[in-house]
Short mmCIF file of C-alpha atoms in Angstrom, two decimals:
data_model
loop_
_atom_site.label_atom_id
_atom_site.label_comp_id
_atom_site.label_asym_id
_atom_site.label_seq_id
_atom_site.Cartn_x
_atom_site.Cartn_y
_atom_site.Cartn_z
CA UNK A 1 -32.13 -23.97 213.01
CA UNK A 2 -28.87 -25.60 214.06
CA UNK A 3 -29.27 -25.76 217.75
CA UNK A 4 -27.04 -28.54 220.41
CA UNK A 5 -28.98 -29.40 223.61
CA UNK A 6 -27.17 -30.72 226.80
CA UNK A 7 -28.31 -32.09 230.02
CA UNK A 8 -28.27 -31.83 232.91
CA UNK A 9 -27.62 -28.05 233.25
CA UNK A 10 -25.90 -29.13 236.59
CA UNK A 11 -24.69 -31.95 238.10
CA UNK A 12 -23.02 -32.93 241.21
CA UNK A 13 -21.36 -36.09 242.09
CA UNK A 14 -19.54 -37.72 244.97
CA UNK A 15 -16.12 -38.63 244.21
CA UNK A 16 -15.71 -42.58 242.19
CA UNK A 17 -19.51 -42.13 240.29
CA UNK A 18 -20.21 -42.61 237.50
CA UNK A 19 -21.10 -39.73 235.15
CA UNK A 20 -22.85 -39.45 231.78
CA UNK A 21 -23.41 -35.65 230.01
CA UNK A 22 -25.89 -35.55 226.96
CA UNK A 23 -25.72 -33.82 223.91
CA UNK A 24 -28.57 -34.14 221.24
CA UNK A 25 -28.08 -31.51 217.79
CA UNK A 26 -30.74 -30.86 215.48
CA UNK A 27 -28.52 -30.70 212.19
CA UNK A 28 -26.35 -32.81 210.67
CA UNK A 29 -22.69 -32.50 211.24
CA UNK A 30 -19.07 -33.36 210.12
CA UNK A 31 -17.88 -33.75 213.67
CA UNK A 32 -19.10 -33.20 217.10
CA UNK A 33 -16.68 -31.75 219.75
CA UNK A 34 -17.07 -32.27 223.47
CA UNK A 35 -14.58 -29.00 225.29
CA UNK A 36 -14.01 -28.94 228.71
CA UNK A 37 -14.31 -25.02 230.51
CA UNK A 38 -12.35 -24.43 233.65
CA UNK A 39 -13.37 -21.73 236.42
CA UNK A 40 -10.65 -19.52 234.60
CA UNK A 41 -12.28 -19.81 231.84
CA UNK A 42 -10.02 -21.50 229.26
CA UNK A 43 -11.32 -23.74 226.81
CA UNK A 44 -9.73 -27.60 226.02
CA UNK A 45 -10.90 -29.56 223.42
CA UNK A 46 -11.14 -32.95 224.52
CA UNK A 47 -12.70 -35.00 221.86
CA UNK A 48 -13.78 -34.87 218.61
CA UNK A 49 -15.83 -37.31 216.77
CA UNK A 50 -17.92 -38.33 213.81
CA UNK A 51 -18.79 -41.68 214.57
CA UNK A 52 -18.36 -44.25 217.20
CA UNK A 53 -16.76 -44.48 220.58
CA UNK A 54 -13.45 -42.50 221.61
CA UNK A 55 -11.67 -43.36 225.12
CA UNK A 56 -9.31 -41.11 226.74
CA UNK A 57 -7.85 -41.66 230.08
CA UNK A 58 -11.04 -41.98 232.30
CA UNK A 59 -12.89 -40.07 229.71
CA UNK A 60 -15.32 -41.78 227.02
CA UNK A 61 -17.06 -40.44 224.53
CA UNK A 62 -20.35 -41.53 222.00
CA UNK A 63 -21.99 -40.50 219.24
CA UNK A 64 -24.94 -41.95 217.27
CA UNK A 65 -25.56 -40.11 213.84
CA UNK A 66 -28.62 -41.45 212.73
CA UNK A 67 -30.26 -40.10 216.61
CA UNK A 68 -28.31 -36.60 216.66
CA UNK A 69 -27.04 -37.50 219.98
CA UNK A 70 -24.19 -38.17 222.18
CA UNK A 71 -22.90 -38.96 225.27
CA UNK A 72 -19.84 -38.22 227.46
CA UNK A 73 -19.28 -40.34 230.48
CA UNK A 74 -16.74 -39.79 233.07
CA UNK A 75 -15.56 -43.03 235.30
CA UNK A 76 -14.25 -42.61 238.78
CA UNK A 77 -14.86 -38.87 239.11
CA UNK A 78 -12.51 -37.19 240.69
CA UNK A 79 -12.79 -33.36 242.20
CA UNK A 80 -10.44 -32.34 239.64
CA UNK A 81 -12.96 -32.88 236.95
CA UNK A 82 -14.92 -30.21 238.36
CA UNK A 83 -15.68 -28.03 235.15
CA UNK A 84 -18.19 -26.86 232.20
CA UNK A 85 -18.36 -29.51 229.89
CA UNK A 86 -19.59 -28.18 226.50
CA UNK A 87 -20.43 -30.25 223.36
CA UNK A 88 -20.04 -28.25 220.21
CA UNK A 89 -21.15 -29.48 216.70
CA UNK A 90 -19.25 -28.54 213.52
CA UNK A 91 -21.06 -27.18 210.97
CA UNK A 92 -19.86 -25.15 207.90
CA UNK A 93 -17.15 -24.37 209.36
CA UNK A 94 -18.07 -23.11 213.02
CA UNK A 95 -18.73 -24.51 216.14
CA UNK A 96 -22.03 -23.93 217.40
CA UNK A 97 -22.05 -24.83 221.12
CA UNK A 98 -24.31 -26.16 223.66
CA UNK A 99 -24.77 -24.18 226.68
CA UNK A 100 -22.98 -26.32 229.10
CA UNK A 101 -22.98 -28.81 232.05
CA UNK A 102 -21.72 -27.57 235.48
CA UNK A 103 -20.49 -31.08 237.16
CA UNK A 104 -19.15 -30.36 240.72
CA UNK A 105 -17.21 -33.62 242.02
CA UNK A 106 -16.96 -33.81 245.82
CA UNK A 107 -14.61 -35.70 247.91
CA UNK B 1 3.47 -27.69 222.96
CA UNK B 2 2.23 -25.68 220.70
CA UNK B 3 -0.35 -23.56 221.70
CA UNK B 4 -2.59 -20.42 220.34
CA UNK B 5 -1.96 -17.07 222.63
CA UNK B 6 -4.24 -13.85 223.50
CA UNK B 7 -3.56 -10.56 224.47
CA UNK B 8 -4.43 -8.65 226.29
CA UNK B 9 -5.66 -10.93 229.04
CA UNK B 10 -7.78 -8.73 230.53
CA UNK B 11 -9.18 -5.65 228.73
CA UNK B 12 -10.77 -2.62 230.74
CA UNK B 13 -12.43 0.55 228.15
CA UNK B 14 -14.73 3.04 227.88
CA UNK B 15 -18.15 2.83 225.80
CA UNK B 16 -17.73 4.34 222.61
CA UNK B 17 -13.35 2.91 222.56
CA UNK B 18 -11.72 1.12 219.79
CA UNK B 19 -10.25 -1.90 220.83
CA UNK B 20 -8.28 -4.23 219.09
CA UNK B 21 -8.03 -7.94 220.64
CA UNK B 22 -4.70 -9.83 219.84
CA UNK B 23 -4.47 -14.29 218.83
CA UNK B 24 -0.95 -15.76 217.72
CA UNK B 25 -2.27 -18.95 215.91
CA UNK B 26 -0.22 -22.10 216.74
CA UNK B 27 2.40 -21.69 213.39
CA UNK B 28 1.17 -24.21 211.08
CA UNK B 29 -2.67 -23.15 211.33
CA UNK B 30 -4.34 -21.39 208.52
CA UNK B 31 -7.66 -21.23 209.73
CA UNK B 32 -8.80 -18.87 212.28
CA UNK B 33 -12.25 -18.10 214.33
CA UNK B 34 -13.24 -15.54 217.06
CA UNK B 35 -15.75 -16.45 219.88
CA UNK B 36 -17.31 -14.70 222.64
CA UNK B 37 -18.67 -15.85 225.97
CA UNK B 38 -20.92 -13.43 227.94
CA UNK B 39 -20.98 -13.94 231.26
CA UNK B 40 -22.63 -16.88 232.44
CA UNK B 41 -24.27 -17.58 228.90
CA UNK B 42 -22.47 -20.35 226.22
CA UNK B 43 -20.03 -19.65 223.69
CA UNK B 44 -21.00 -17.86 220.24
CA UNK B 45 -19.50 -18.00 217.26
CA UNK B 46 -18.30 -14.80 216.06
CA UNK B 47 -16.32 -14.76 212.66
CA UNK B 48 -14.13 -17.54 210.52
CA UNK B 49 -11.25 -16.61 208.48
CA UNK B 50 -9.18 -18.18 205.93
CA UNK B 51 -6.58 -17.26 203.12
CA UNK B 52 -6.91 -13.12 204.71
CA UNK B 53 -10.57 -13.27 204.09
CA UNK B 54 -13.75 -13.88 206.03
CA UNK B 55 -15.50 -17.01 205.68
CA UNK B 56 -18.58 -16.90 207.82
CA UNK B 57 -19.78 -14.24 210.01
CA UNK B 58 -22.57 -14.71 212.22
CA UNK B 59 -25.52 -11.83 213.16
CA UNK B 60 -23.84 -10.46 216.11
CA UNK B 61 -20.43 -9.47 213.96
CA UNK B 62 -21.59 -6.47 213.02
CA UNK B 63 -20.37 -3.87 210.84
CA UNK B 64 -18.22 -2.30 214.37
CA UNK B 65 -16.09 -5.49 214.17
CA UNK B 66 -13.23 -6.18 211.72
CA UNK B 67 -11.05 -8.78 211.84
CA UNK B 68 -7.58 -9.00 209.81
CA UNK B 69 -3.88 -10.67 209.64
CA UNK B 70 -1.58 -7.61 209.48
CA UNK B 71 1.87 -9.20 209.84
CA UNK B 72 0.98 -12.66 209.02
CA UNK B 73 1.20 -13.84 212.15
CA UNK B 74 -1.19 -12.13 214.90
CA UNK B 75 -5.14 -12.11 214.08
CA UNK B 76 -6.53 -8.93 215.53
CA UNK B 77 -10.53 -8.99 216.05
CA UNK B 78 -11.01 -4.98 216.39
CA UNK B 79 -14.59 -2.81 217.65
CA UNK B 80 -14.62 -0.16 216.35
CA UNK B 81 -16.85 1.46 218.88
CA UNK B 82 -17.48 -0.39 222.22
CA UNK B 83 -20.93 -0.75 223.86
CA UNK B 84 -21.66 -2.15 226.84
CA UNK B 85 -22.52 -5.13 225.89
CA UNK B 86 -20.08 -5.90 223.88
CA UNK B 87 -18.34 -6.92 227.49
CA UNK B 88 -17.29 -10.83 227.51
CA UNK B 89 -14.37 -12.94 227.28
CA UNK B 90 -13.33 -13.50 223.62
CA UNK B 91 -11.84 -16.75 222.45
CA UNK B 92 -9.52 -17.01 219.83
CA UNK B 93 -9.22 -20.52 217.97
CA UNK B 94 -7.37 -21.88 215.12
CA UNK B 95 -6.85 -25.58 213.07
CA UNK B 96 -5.09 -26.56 210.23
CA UNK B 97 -7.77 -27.68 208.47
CA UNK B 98 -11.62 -27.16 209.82
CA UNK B 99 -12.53 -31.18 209.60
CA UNK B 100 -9.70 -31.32 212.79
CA UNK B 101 -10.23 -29.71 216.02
CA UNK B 102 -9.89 -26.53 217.30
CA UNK B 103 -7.11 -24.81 219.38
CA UNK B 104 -8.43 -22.18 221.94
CA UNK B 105 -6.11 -19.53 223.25
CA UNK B 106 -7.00 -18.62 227.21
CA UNK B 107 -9.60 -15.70 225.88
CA UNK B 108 -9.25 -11.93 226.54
CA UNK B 109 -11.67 -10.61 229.36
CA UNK B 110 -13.15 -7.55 228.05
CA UNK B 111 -14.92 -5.05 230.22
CA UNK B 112 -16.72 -2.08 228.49
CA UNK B 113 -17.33 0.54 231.11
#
């Protein structure tokens, strides 16, 4: 069954940290997509990947094929990245999407 | 920028009401995919379509969903006949091609009362 896992569930930070959000799949993919979900509710993609490292601003992103897993790390958090961060795997054409990390950044 | 559009933003019915759920694909896109989001539960894949057909369908798109392209540039999801839990935000996306990444319109709340 093609199933993505994420943790933490939740996650609250003080504003600067450091921040790391795991994503491990169970099926092998073409791409793996990490989305960030505002409290509106609207939906940005902000990476995808198949292999490698991606950088983006204060953004970074992993993936290791061979473990099914990847990581998304945030440096020098700021409130404003207060959001759902969901990692989504591609597979046959459809996303299939973890549940979600809640990361709260305080000032 | 480009960007994919929804309408209504915010749907209100009655159980048993056909409702038909509006996406304007950014222009060059040719592939298209509904998703729905229950409240506070992740986001499932509904449908894919390509070339004015389905491509994949998952368990909960039923026969009392239909999608089409009538004018060739809206994609309508329709139900037929709402139930109650059919309430959720719906997400339209699109891509040019499925290797790339998908576009998300801002979702359509839907509330079935």
């Amino acid at each position: 069954k093609n199933e993505v896992e994420q943790s933490p569930q939740n996650l609250t930070a003080q504003e600067g940290e450091f921040i790391t959000i795991n994503c491990s799949y169970s099926v092998g993919i073409s791409a793996l997509h990490w989305l960030q979900q505002h409290p509106g509710g609207g939906i940005v993609s902000l990476f995808m990947l198949s292999s490698g490292k991606k950088k983006h601003g204060r953004l970074i992103a992993t993936i290791n094929i061979q473990e099914k897993h990847s990581s998304l790390h945030i440096t020098a958090s700021h409130p404003r990245d207060s959001a759902v961060y969901i990692c989504s795997n591609n597979s046959a054409d459809k996303l299939i999407f973890g549940t979600g990390t809640r990361l709260q950044v305080f000032p | 920028e480009p960007e994919v559009t929804q309408t209504p933003s915010h749907q209100v019915t009655q159980m048993g009401q056909e409702v038909i759920l509006r996406c304007v694909p950014i222009s060059n896109h040719l592939y298209f995919y509904w998703y729905r989001q229950i409240l506070g539960q992740k986001v499932e894949f509904l449908v894919s379509f390509y070339n004015n057909e389905i491509s994949e369908k998952s368990e909960i798109f039923d026969d009392q969903f239909s999608v089409e392209r009538p004018d060739g540039s809206n994609f309508t999801l329709k139900i037929r006949s709402t139930k109650l839990e059919d309430s959720a935000m719906y997400f339209c996306a699109t891509t040019n091609t499925p290797s790339n990444e998908q576009f998300f319109g801002p979702g359509t709340r839907l509330t079935v009362l």
